[in-house]
Amino acid sequence: MKAHDGIYLDGAWRPAAGRDVIEVVDPADEQVIARVPAGDAEDVDAAVRAARAALPGWAATPPAERAARLTALRDVLARRKDEIAETVTAELGSPPAFSQAVHAGLPITVAGSYAELAATHSFEEKVGNSTVLHEPIGVVAAITPWNYPLHQIVAKVAPALAAGCTVVLKPAEDTPLTAQLFAEAVHEARVPAGVFNLVTGLGPVAGQALAEHPGVDLVSFTGSTAVGRRIAATAGAAIKKVALELGGKSANVILPSADLARAVHAGVANVMSNSGQTCSAWTRMLVHRDRYDEAVELAATAAAKYGDRIGPLVNAKQQERVRSYIEKGLAEGARLVAGGPKSPRERGYFVAPTVFADVTPEMTVAQEEIFGPVLSVLRYEDEEDALRIANGTVYGLAGAVWAADEAEAVAFARRMDTGQVDINGGRFNPLAPFGGYKQSGVGRELGAHGLAEYLQTKSLQF
Ligand code: NAD
């Protein structure tokens, strides 16, 4: 795989001060496919300075011109779609069709949505005798995970640029090649030098230096709750704004009147896609006791059919983590009806699509985020019990409700403590706010709500 041996700083690829390198591994065959620089605190400092210097010019650039750069960026991403998909498959391991449709396709849509919002959003409003100006918040530190490598980047960088902010991106260690491709695309789109900067590097080194840097005005982080908590504490001490997209343990609630087969199939597909490495995945399926056995059988059959069609997990550590959760499920008394802890292949970080039945709400597999292809099927007695179980974790990122009558599903969804709910298989909407209740995060991404995260207000009174 093609890789840059520098960091993208102030409009050009430049040698990193950090001497270490990160080896990029193809998780399907465990081979090293590229090496990228592991930037250090000095690199982060140079990138933040470049972003700071570029801020006044970019903030003063008319929104229509910012929109034009974002349109150009979307067009480059669309033109280089195949290359992006191949790169994501190489470093994340996702099957080519999924890389094309989702990993490469979704960021084009999101970049396009922010090109449009930059052009149409009202950055000024009248409130009584005041004019309220919506101004860019400043220099943004974007720290992203590997699970949707390009989407996570675009969901932060596109709204930040639309708002008039400048950015330093520290992408995940496992997927830096996609981030480098994105930097190339920004360059090709003729975004002015310093407006976007990329420092590849390790989380506790480059990531931490970036989150702590006094020249950063907003830290936008997606990743684990543990790291998010730490970033929020650091930012809080510096009175700095944070946006956090963290973990999830979402409930797929199948009400007694629902089309069971449809709900179960959609639920299994949702958990198995991207090998379960989706923070908003519906990893807990809640089924009424009268239909429970039928649902378990349907889920086990559906999961078995996925067999070889799902990709590996991103790395050996993640594979081990998921397998140990499966062991824990068995040890706590859950009943394995598909998959299991044994690796299905000799090579690569694969885990078989796994389904647990007889899972009770307090079990570890029903409480903690596994981030792998593991579904837990839980039994409820009545609607109140279903609601208690659905809301009974520290997370609240997403969820689903199924019922014969849409209004019945909506009534249940209104009582769920979560940021997004799909009603009877409702489609993903790239303009709908995405983000968590409770420990799933702070702030929202996507659409106008995502743009608002990067703006601050100034009121002029007349
Ligand atoms: P992670 O928290 O370890 O890493 C995320 C990013 O933070 C990476 O770029 C990493 O290098 C960086 N990082 C690590 N330590 C840091 C530190 N001390 N200071 C600053 N930055 C640091 O998470 P991960 O392993 O990449 O991703 C898996 C986790 O992320 C899962 O728990 C998943 O739920 C969560 N996630 C959430 C969402 C969401 O939208 N809510 C999306 C994707 C992943």
Short mmCIF file of C-alpha atoms and ligand atoms in Angstrom, two decimals:
data_model
loop_
_atom_site.label_atom_id
_atom_site.label_comp_id
_atom_site.label_asym_id
_atom_site.label_seq_id
_atom_site.Cartn_x
_atom_site.Cartn_y
_atom_site.Cartn_z
CA MET A 1 0.00 0.00 0.00
CA LYS A 2 1.14 3.51 -0.80
CA ALA A 3 1.99 5.55 2.29
CA HIS A 4 3.45 8.99 2.98
CA ASP A 5 6.48 9.04 5.24
CA GLY A 6 5.62 12.49 6.57
CA ILE A 7 2.83 14.43 8.24
CA TYR A 8 0.54 16.81 6.36
CA LEU A 9 1.36 20.20 7.80
CA ASP A 10 0.56 23.69 6.56
CA GLY A 11 -0.38 22.49 3.08
CA ALA A 12 2.48 20.05 2.40
CA TRP A 13 3.86 16.66 3.39
CA ARG A 14 6.80 17.29 5.73
CA PRO A 15 9.14 15.01 7.70
CA ALA A 16 7.89 14.25 11.21
CA ALA A 17 9.99 15.22 14.23
CA GLY A 18 8.97 11.94 15.87
CA ARG A 19 11.38 9.17 14.85
CA ASP A 20 9.14 6.20 15.53
CA VAL A 21 6.95 4.53 12.94
CA ILE A 22 3.59 2.78 13.06
CA GLU A 23 3.34 -0.50 11.18
CA VAL A 24 0.02 -0.90 9.41
CA VAL A 25 -1.22 -4.50 9.41
CA ASP A 26 -3.77 -6.16 7.12
CA PRO A 27 -6.02 -7.91 9.67
CA ALA A 28 -7.10 -10.54 7.16
CA ASP A 29 -3.61 -12.01 6.78
CA GLU A 30 -1.60 -10.35 9.58
CA GLN A 31 0.99 -8.94 7.13
CA VAL A 32 2.56 -5.48 7.49
CA ILE A 33 1.39 -3.49 4.48
CA ALA A 34 2.85 -0.03 5.16
CA ARG A 35 4.62 2.20 7.66
CA VAL A 36 3.68 5.74 8.65
CA PRO A 37 5.34 8.22 11.02
CA ALA A 38 4.41 8.18 14.70
CA GLY A 39 4.27 11.93 15.27
CA ASP A 40 5.18 13.28 18.69
CA ALA A 41 4.38 16.37 20.79
CA GLU A 42 6.66 18.53 18.63
CA ASP A 43 4.72 17.52 15.49
CA VAL A 44 1.43 18.23 17.23
CA ASP A 45 2.70 21.64 18.31
CA ALA A 46 3.74 22.50 14.75
CA ALA A 47 0.34 21.38 13.44
CA VAL A 48 -1.59 23.40 16.03
CA ARG A 49 0.52 26.48 15.20
CA ALA A 50 -0.24 26.04 11.50
CA ALA A 51 -3.97 25.69 12.26
CA ARG A 52 -3.86 28.77 14.53
CA ALA A 53 -2.11 30.85 11.87
CA ALA A 54 -4.65 29.80 9.22
CA LEU A 55 -7.68 30.47 11.45
CA PRO A 56 -8.29 34.22 10.88
CA GLY A 57 -8.18 33.84 7.09
CA TRP A 58 -10.42 30.77 6.95
CA ALA A 59 -12.88 32.15 9.53
CA ALA A 60 -13.22 35.30 7.39
CA THR A 61 -13.66 33.33 4.16
CA PRO A 62 -17.26 33.77 2.98
CA PRO A 63 -19.40 30.67 3.63
CA ALA A 64 -20.03 30.32 -0.12
CA GLU A 65 -16.28 29.90 -0.71
CA ARG A 66 -15.99 27.41 2.16
CA ALA A 67 -18.90 25.57 0.56
CA ALA A 68 -17.06 25.54 -2.77
CA ARG A 69 -13.99 23.89 -1.16
CA LEU A 70 -16.23 21.28 0.49
CA THR A 71 -17.95 20.57 -2.81
CA ALA A 72 -14.53 20.08 -4.37
CA LEU A 73 -13.58 17.78 -1.49
CA ARG A 74 -16.72 15.71 -2.00
CA ASP A 75 -15.92 15.44 -5.71
CA VAL A 76 -12.37 14.20 -5.03
CA LEU A 77 -13.70 11.62 -2.56
CA ALA A 78 -16.20 10.48 -5.20
CA ARG A 79 -13.54 10.28 -7.92
CA ARG A 80 -11.16 8.31 -5.66
CA LYS A 81 -13.87 6.05 -4.25
CA ASP A 82 -12.31 2.77 -5.42
CA GLU A 83 -8.91 3.62 -3.99
CA ILE A 84 -10.51 4.61 -0.67
CA ALA A 85 -12.49 1.35 -0.52
CA GLU A 86 -9.38 -0.72 -1.27
CA THR A 87 -7.41 1.09 1.41
CA VAL A 88 -10.11 0.57 4.04
CA THR A 89 -10.31 -3.11 3.14
CA ALA A 90 -6.52 -3.42 3.42
CA GLU A 91 -6.14 -1.80 6.84
CA LEU A 92 -9.53 -2.50 8.50
CA GLY A 93 -10.33 -5.81 6.82
CA SER A 94 -13.92 -5.05 5.84
CA PRO A 95 -15.31 -6.95 2.82
CA PRO A 96 -14.89 -4.99 -0.49
CA ALA A 97 -18.61 -4.50 -1.12
CA PHE A 98 -19.10 -2.99 2.35
CA SER A 99 -16.01 -0.80 1.93
CA GLN A 100 -17.43 0.52 -1.33
CA ALA A 101 -20.97 1.12 -0.18
CA VAL A 102 -20.40 2.35 3.35
CA HIS A 103 -16.76 3.20 4.13
CA ALA A 104 -16.22 5.05 0.84
CA GLY A 105 -19.84 5.92 0.00
CA LEU A 106 -21.10 7.44 3.24
CA PRO A 107 -18.33 10.09 3.57
CA ILE A 108 -19.18 11.37 0.08
CA THR A 109 -22.76 11.93 1.22
CA VAL A 110 -21.68 13.59 4.47
CA ALA A 111 -19.11 15.85 2.78
CA GLY A 112 -21.82 16.82 0.26
CA SER A 113 -24.30 17.57 3.05
CA TYR A 114 -21.83 19.99 4.66
CA ALA A 115 -21.03 21.64 1.33
CA GLU A 116 -24.74 22.37 1.10
CA LEU A 117 -25.09 23.44 4.74
CA ALA A 118 -22.11 25.81 4.49
CA ALA A 119 -23.84 27.49 1.55
CA THR A 120 -27.31 27.67 3.07
CA HIS A 121 -26.87 27.87 6.85
CA SER A 122 -27.72 31.17 8.42
CA PHE A 123 -24.62 32.30 10.30
CA GLU A 124 -26.52 35.35 11.60
CA GLU A 125 -29.96 35.64 13.18
CA LYS A 126 -32.16 38.35 14.67
CA VAL A 127 -33.46 37.85 18.22
CA GLY A 128 -35.53 40.85 19.35
CA ASN A 129 -33.19 43.83 19.43
CA SER A 130 -30.10 41.65 18.94
CA THR A 131 -28.20 40.24 16.02
CA VAL A 132 -26.68 36.88 16.95
CA LEU A 133 -23.53 35.94 15.06
CA HIS A 134 -22.60 32.25 14.80
CA GLU A 135 -18.81 32.30 14.69
CA PRO A 136 -16.29 29.47 14.35
CA ILE A 137 -15.11 28.14 17.68
CA GLY A 138 -11.46 28.16 16.57
CA VAL A 139 -8.84 25.42 16.26
CA VAL A 140 -10.32 21.93 16.43
CA ALA A 141 -8.48 18.81 17.59
CA ALA A 142 -10.13 15.83 15.87
CA ILE A 143 -9.25 12.44 17.37
CA THR A 144 -10.82 9.51 15.55
CA PRO A 145 -11.15 5.70 15.85
CA TRP A 146 -10.58 2.97 13.28
CA ASN A 147 -14.02 1.38 12.97
CA TYR A 148 -15.33 3.70 10.23
CA PRO A 149 -12.00 5.30 9.39
CA LEU A 150 -13.10 7.82 6.77
CA HIS A 151 -16.62 8.47 8.03
CA GLN A 152 -15.35 9.39 11.50
CA ILE A 153 -12.89 11.86 9.96
CA VAL A 154 -15.39 13.46 7.57
CA ALA A 155 -18.08 13.68 10.29
CA LYS A 156 -15.71 16.00 12.20
CA VAL A 157 -13.61 17.76 9.56
CA ALA A 158 -16.43 18.65 7.14
CA PRO A 159 -18.61 20.51 9.70
CA ALA A 160 -15.51 22.13 11.24
CA LEU A 161 -14.45 23.51 7.85
CA ALA A 162 -18.04 24.52 7.03
CA ALA A 163 -18.13 26.49 10.31
CA GLY A 164 -14.86 28.29 9.52
CA CYS A 165 -12.70 26.36 12.01
CA THR A 166 -9.25 24.98 11.28
CA VAL A 167 -8.32 21.42 12.19
CA VAL A 168 -5.57 19.11 13.41
CA LEU A 169 -6.50 15.45 12.89
CA LYS A 170 -4.98 12.56 14.86
CA PRO A 171 -6.45 9.38 13.33
CA ALA A 172 -6.44 5.89 14.86
CA GLU A 173 -3.15 3.96 14.78
CA ASP A 174 -4.72 1.03 12.93
CA THR A 175 -6.09 3.02 9.99
CA PRO A 176 -3.71 5.88 9.13
CA LEU A 177 -3.63 5.16 5.38
CA THR A 178 -7.25 6.19 4.91
CA ALA A 179 -6.44 9.39 6.83
CA GLN A 180 -3.50 10.08 4.51
CA LEU A 181 -5.80 9.61 1.50
CA PHE A 182 -8.19 12.10 3.06
CA ALA A 183 -5.35 14.64 3.48
CA GLU A 184 -4.51 14.17 -0.22
CA ALA A 185 -8.15 14.83 -1.07
CA VAL A 186 -8.19 18.03 1.04
CA HIS A 187 -5.05 19.16 -0.81
CA GLU A 188 -6.56 18.38 -4.21
CA ALA A 189 -9.69 20.30 -3.21
CA ARG A 190 -7.46 23.38 -2.75
CA VAL A 191 -8.34 23.98 0.86
CA PRO A 192 -5.86 26.71 1.93
CA ALA A 193 -2.62 25.68 3.66
CA GLY A 194 -2.91 25.22 7.43
CA VAL A 195 -6.69 24.88 7.46
CA PHE A 196 -6.39 21.09 7.73
CA ASN A 197 -3.37 19.28 9.20
CA LEU A 198 -2.75 15.58 9.81
CA VAL A 199 -0.49 14.07 12.46
CA THR A 200 -0.43 10.26 12.49
CA GLY A 201 0.70 8.88 15.82
CA LEU A 202 -0.04 6.94 18.98
CA GLY A 203 -2.98 7.87 21.20
CA PRO A 204 -1.08 8.31 24.47
CA VAL A 205 1.63 10.38 22.69
CA ALA A 206 0.29 12.44 19.76
CA GLY A 207 -3.39 12.12 20.81
CA GLN A 208 -2.74 13.22 24.36
CA ALA A 209 -0.44 16.09 23.29
CA LEU A 210 -3.18 17.31 20.97
CA ALA A 211 -5.97 17.05 23.55
CA GLU A 212 -3.82 18.94 26.08
CA HIS A 213 -2.52 21.61 23.70
CA PRO A 214 -3.40 25.15 24.89
CA GLY A 215 -3.74 26.29 21.26
CA VAL A 216 -6.77 24.02 20.72
CA ASP A 217 -10.25 25.46 21.32
CA LEU A 218 -12.39 22.32 20.90
CA VAL A 219 -11.54 18.65 21.20
CA SER A 220 -13.83 16.44 19.14
CA PHE A 221 -13.21 12.82 20.07
CA THR A 222 -14.71 9.50 19.00
CA GLY A 223 -13.55 6.33 20.67
CA SER A 224 -13.68 4.46 23.94
CA THR A 225 -15.40 5.77 27.05
CA ALA A 226 -12.16 5.38 29.04
CA VAL A 227 -10.16 7.72 26.78
CA GLY A 228 -13.15 10.06 26.36
CA ARG A 229 -13.43 10.46 30.12
CA ARG A 230 -9.77 11.39 30.33
CA ILE A 231 -10.01 13.88 27.47
CA ALA A 232 -13.08 15.49 29.03
CA ALA A 233 -11.27 15.87 32.37
CA THR A 234 -8.26 17.52 30.71
CA ALA A 235 -10.47 19.80 28.63
CA GLY A 236 -12.62 20.64 31.65
CA ALA A 237 -9.57 21.78 33.61
CA ALA A 238 -8.64 24.08 30.71
CA ILE A 239 -12.29 25.30 30.25
CA LYS A 240 -12.19 23.95 26.73
CA LYS A 241 -15.21 22.61 24.86
CA VAL A 242 -15.42 18.89 24.04
CA ALA A 243 -17.59 16.77 21.78
CA LEU A 244 -17.50 13.07 22.65
CA GLU A 245 -18.88 10.11 20.69
CA LEU A 246 -18.30 7.09 22.91
CA GLY A 247 -19.51 3.53 23.31
CA GLY A 248 -22.93 1.96 23.02
CA LYS A 249 -24.96 -1.10 24.03
CA SER A 250 -28.09 -0.45 22.04
CA ALA A 251 -31.37 -2.34 22.39
CA ASN A 252 -33.36 -3.78 19.51
CA VAL A 253 -36.84 -4.01 21.04
CA ILE A 254 -39.20 -6.39 19.25
CA LEU A 255 -42.72 -5.72 20.57
CA PRO A 256 -45.16 -8.67 20.55
CA SER A 257 -47.09 -7.39 17.51
CA ALA A 258 -43.98 -7.05 15.29
CA ASP A 259 -43.09 -9.03 12.18
CA LEU A 260 -40.68 -11.27 14.07
CA ALA A 261 -38.70 -12.70 11.16
CA ARG A 262 -38.10 -9.28 9.66
CA ALA A 263 -37.06 -7.73 12.98
CA VAL A 264 -34.71 -10.60 13.85
CA HIS A 265 -33.06 -10.65 10.42
CA ALA A 266 -32.53 -6.90 10.43
CA GLY A 267 -31.17 -7.14 13.98
CA VAL A 268 -28.65 -9.85 13.14
CA ALA A 269 -27.52 -8.00 10.00
CA ASN A 270 -27.08 -4.81 12.02
CA VAL A 271 -24.81 -6.52 14.57
CA MET A 272 -22.75 -8.51 12.06
CA SER A 273 -22.05 -5.65 9.65
CA ASN A 274 -18.51 -4.25 9.95
CA SER A 275 -17.81 -7.38 12.06
CA GLY A 276 -19.72 -5.86 14.95
CA GLN A 277 -17.33 -2.92 15.21
CA THR A 278 -20.10 -0.33 15.19
CA CYS A 279 -20.72 1.77 18.27
CA SER A 280 -24.43 2.13 17.47
CA ALA A 281 -24.98 -1.63 16.81
CA TRP A 282 -28.11 -3.17 18.39
CA THR A 283 -26.19 -5.75 20.37
CA ARG A 284 -29.10 -6.58 22.71
CA MET A 285 -32.19 -8.08 21.11
CA LEU A 286 -35.24 -7.91 23.43
CA VAL A 287 -38.03 -10.40 22.70
CA HIS A 288 -41.32 -11.12 24.52
CA ARG A 289 -41.27 -14.46 26.34
CA ASP A 290 -44.07 -15.90 24.15
CA ARG A 291 -41.98 -15.48 20.98
CA TYR A 292 -38.56 -15.94 22.53
CA ASP A 293 -37.71 -19.47 21.37
CA GLU A 294 -38.76 -18.72 17.82
CA ALA A 295 -36.64 -15.55 17.80
CA VAL A 296 -33.57 -17.38 19.11
CA GLU A 297 -33.87 -20.01 16.40
CA LEU A 298 -34.24 -17.37 13.69
CA ALA A 299 -31.26 -15.42 15.03
CA ALA A 300 -29.03 -18.51 15.26
CA THR A 301 -29.85 -19.53 11.68
CA ALA A 302 -29.34 -16.00 10.37
CA ALA A 303 -25.97 -15.65 12.15
CA ALA A 304 -24.74 -19.01 10.88
CA LYS A 305 -25.51 -17.86 7.34
CA TYR A 306 -23.07 -14.98 7.77
CA GLY A 307 -20.31 -17.51 8.30
CA ASP A 308 -17.43 -16.56 6.05
CA ARG A 309 -19.00 -13.38 4.77
CA ILE A 310 -17.86 -11.15 7.60
CA GLY A 311 -14.38 -9.67 7.73
CA PRO A 312 -11.83 -9.97 10.52
CA LEU A 313 -11.65 -7.68 13.53
CA VAL A 314 -9.19 -4.83 13.24
CA ASN A 315 -6.29 -6.27 15.27
CA ALA A 316 -5.17 -9.12 17.51
CA LYS A 317 -6.01 -7.22 20.69
CA GLN A 318 -9.58 -6.62 19.56
CA GLN A 319 -9.94 -10.29 18.57
CA GLU A 320 -8.71 -11.37 21.99
CA ARG A 321 -11.01 -8.90 23.73
CA VAL A 322 -14.07 -10.18 21.87
CA ARG A 323 -13.16 -13.83 22.47
CA SER A 324 -12.73 -13.18 26.17
CA TYR A 325 -16.20 -11.59 26.29
CA ILE A 326 -17.61 -14.74 24.67
CA GLU A 327 -15.85 -16.85 27.32
CA LYS A 328 -17.32 -14.61 29.99
CA GLY A 329 -20.82 -15.02 28.55
CA LEU A 330 -20.42 -18.80 28.77
CA ALA A 331 -19.01 -18.62 32.30
CA GLU A 332 -21.97 -16.48 33.47
CA GLY A 333 -24.50 -18.98 32.10
CA ALA A 334 -25.56 -17.60 28.71
CA ARG A 335 -26.43 -20.27 26.11
CA LEU A 336 -24.38 -20.25 22.92
CA VAL A 337 -26.57 -20.87 19.86
CA ALA A 338 -24.18 -19.73 17.10
CA GLY A 339 -20.44 -19.08 16.80
CA GLY A 340 -18.23 -19.21 19.88
CA PRO A 341 -14.77 -18.26 21.11
CA LYS A 342 -12.81 -20.54 18.75
CA SER A 343 -11.16 -18.76 15.82
CA PRO A 344 -12.87 -19.82 12.59
CA ARG A 345 -9.65 -19.44 10.56
CA GLU A 346 -5.95 -20.14 11.09
CA ARG A 347 -4.86 -16.72 9.91
CA GLY A 348 -6.35 -13.29 10.41
CA TYR A 349 -8.19 -11.79 13.35
CA PHE A 350 -11.53 -13.49 12.67
CA VAL A 351 -14.31 -14.20 15.17
CA ALA A 352 -17.34 -16.28 14.14
CA PRO A 353 -20.76 -14.56 14.15
CA THR A 354 -21.95 -15.37 17.66
CA VAL A 355 -25.38 -15.42 19.26
CA PHE A 356 -26.14 -15.90 22.95
CA ALA A 357 -29.58 -16.91 24.24
CA ASP A 358 -30.82 -16.90 27.86
CA VAL A 359 -28.94 -13.69 28.50
CA THR A 360 -30.14 -11.83 31.60
CA PRO A 361 -29.84 -8.04 31.92
CA GLU A 362 -27.10 -8.02 34.55
CA MET A 363 -24.71 -10.32 32.63
CA THR A 364 -21.48 -8.78 31.36
CA VAL A 365 -22.39 -9.51 27.73
CA ALA A 366 -25.61 -7.52 28.25
CA GLN A 367 -23.93 -4.57 29.95
CA GLU A 368 -20.52 -3.96 28.38
CA GLU A 369 -19.66 -2.96 24.86
CA ILE A 370 -18.03 -5.93 23.12
CA PHE A 371 -17.30 -4.34 19.72
CA GLY A 372 -17.41 -7.61 17.83
CA PRO A 373 -19.95 -9.85 16.04
CA VAL A 374 -21.75 -10.92 19.22
CA LEU A 375 -25.51 -10.65 19.74
CA SER A 376 -27.30 -11.24 23.05
CA VAL A 377 -30.98 -12.22 22.98
CA LEU A 378 -32.87 -11.26 26.14
CA ARG A 379 -36.39 -12.23 27.24
CA TYR A 380 -38.92 -9.72 28.63
CA GLU A 381 -42.22 -10.27 30.42
CA ASP A 382 -44.16 -7.15 29.40
CA GLU A 383 -43.58 -3.70 27.97
CA GLU A 384 -42.50 -2.15 31.28
CA ASP A 385 -39.95 -4.92 31.70
CA ALA A 386 -38.69 -4.34 28.14
CA LEU A 387 -38.27 -0.63 28.87
CA ARG A 388 -36.39 -1.32 32.10
CA ILE A 389 -34.01 -3.65 30.28
CA ALA A 390 -33.60 -1.32 27.27
CA ASN A 391 -32.69 1.62 29.53
CA GLY A 392 -30.70 -0.47 32.00
CA THR A 393 -27.12 0.22 30.90
CA VAL A 394 -24.76 3.19 31.27
CA TYR A 395 -25.03 3.77 27.51
CA GLY A 396 -27.64 5.41 25.29
CA LEU A 397 -26.42 5.81 21.74
CA ALA A 398 -28.97 4.12 19.47
CA GLY A 399 -31.69 1.47 19.31
CA ALA A 400 -34.60 0.07 17.37
CA VAL A 401 -38.27 -0.66 18.00
CA TRP A 402 -40.50 -2.97 15.94
CA ALA A 403 -44.31 -3.21 16.14
CA ALA A 404 -47.21 -3.86 13.78
CA ASP A 405 -48.39 -0.33 14.37
CA GLU A 406 -45.86 2.49 13.86
CA ALA A 407 -47.51 4.64 16.55
CA GLU A 408 -47.03 1.82 19.09
CA ALA A 409 -43.31 1.66 18.25
CA VAL A 410 -42.98 5.45 18.46
CA ALA A 411 -44.68 5.53 21.87
CA PHE A 412 -42.09 3.05 23.15
CA ALA A 413 -39.20 4.91 21.48
CA ARG A 414 -40.18 8.14 23.25
CA ARG A 415 -39.49 6.44 26.58
CA MET A 416 -36.04 5.17 25.62
CA ASP A 417 -32.97 6.96 27.02
CA THR A 418 -31.02 7.01 23.78
CA GLY A 419 -29.96 9.37 21.01
CA GLN A 420 -31.33 7.57 17.93
CA VAL A 421 -34.07 4.99 17.41
CA ASP A 422 -34.95 3.26 14.14
CA ILE A 423 -38.67 2.56 13.85
CA ASN A 424 -39.53 -0.68 12.02
CA GLY A 425 -36.20 -0.67 10.18
CA GLY A 426 -36.10 3.06 9.39
CA ARG A 427 -33.24 4.02 7.09
CA PHE A 428 -30.04 5.77 8.20
CA ASN A 429 -30.34 9.52 7.70
CA PRO A 430 -27.02 11.39 7.28
CA LEU A 431 -28.72 14.67 8.28
CA ALA A 432 -30.21 13.39 11.56
CA PRO A 433 -28.27 14.25 14.73
CA PHE A 434 -26.15 11.31 15.91
CA GLY A 435 -24.85 11.08 19.48
CA GLY A 436 -25.43 9.67 22.89
CA TYR A 437 -27.43 10.00 26.07
CA LYS A 438 -25.71 9.10 29.36
CA GLN A 439 -22.15 7.74 29.00
CA SER A 440 -22.41 7.40 25.22
CA GLY A 441 -21.22 10.93 24.81
CA VAL A 442 -21.60 14.67 24.76
CA GLY A 443 -22.74 16.62 21.69
CA ARG A 444 -24.04 15.54 18.30
CA GLU A 445 -22.59 14.84 14.89
CA LEU A 446 -24.08 15.11 11.36
CA GLY A 447 -26.42 17.64 9.78
CA ALA A 448 -27.13 21.07 11.22
CA HIS A 449 -26.73 19.80 14.80
CA GLY A 450 -23.22 18.61 13.92
CA LEU A 451 -22.39 22.01 12.45
CA ALA A 452 -23.58 23.77 15.62
CA GLU A 453 -20.89 21.96 17.65
CA TYR A 454 -18.24 23.99 15.84
CA LEU A 455 -19.90 27.38 16.27
CA GLN A 456 -20.10 29.85 19.15
CA THR A 457 -22.42 32.81 19.41
CA LYS A 458 -21.85 36.54 19.78
CA SER A 459 -24.85 38.80 20.44
CA LEU A 460 -24.93 42.40 19.25
CA GLN A 461 -27.61 44.58 20.90
CA PHE A 462 -29.21 47.52 19.10
P1 NAD B 1 -9.67 4.45 21.66
O1 NAD B 1 -10.41 5.32 22.61
O2 NAD B 1 -8.56 3.65 22.20
O3 NAD B 1 -9.04 5.32 20.47
C1 NAD B 1 -9.73 6.33 19.79
C2 NAD B 1 -8.74 7.40 19.39
O4 NAD B 1 -8.20 8.00 20.56
C3 NAD B 1 -7.54 6.88 18.59
O5 NAD B 1 -7.16 7.83 17.62
C4 NAD B 1 -6.46 6.77 19.65
O6 NAD B 1 -5.17 6.87 19.14
C5 NAD B 1 -6.79 7.96 20.52
N1 NAD B 1 -6.28 7.88 21.89
C6 NAD B 1 -5.99 6.76 22.63
N2 NAD B 1 -5.51 7.12 23.83
C7 NAD B 1 -5.51 8.48 23.89
C8 NAD B 1 -5.14 9.44 24.87
N3 NAD B 1 -4.67 9.09 26.07
N4 NAD B 1 -5.28 10.76 24.57
C9 NAD B 1 -5.77 11.15 23.38
N5 NAD B 1 -6.11 10.30 22.41
C10 NAD B 1 -5.99 8.97 22.65
O7 NAD B 1 -10.78 3.60 20.95
P2 NAD B 1 -10.61 2.59 19.73
O8 NAD B 1 -10.00 1.35 20.27
O9 NAD B 1 -9.95 3.27 18.59
O10 NAD B 1 -12.14 2.41 19.28
C11 NAD B 1 -12.98 1.48 19.89
C12 NAD B 1 -13.92 2.17 20.87
O11 NAD B 1 -14.43 3.39 20.33
C13 NAD B 1 -15.12 1.37 21.19
O12 NAD B 1 -15.34 1.32 22.56
C14 NAD B 1 -16.29 2.10 20.50
O13 NAD B 1 -17.51 2.04 21.09
C15 NAD B 1 -15.84 3.49 20.47
N6 NAD B 1 -16.42 4.17 19.30
C16 NAD B 1 -17.47 5.01 19.46
C17 NAD B 1 -18.04 5.63 18.38
C18 NAD B 1 -19.19 6.58 18.50
O14 NAD B 1 -19.55 7.22 17.53
N7 NAD B 1 -19.81 6.71 19.63
C19 NAD B 1 -17.53 5.38 17.13
C20 NAD B 1 -16.47 4.52 16.99
C21 NAD B 1 -15.92 3.92 18.09
#
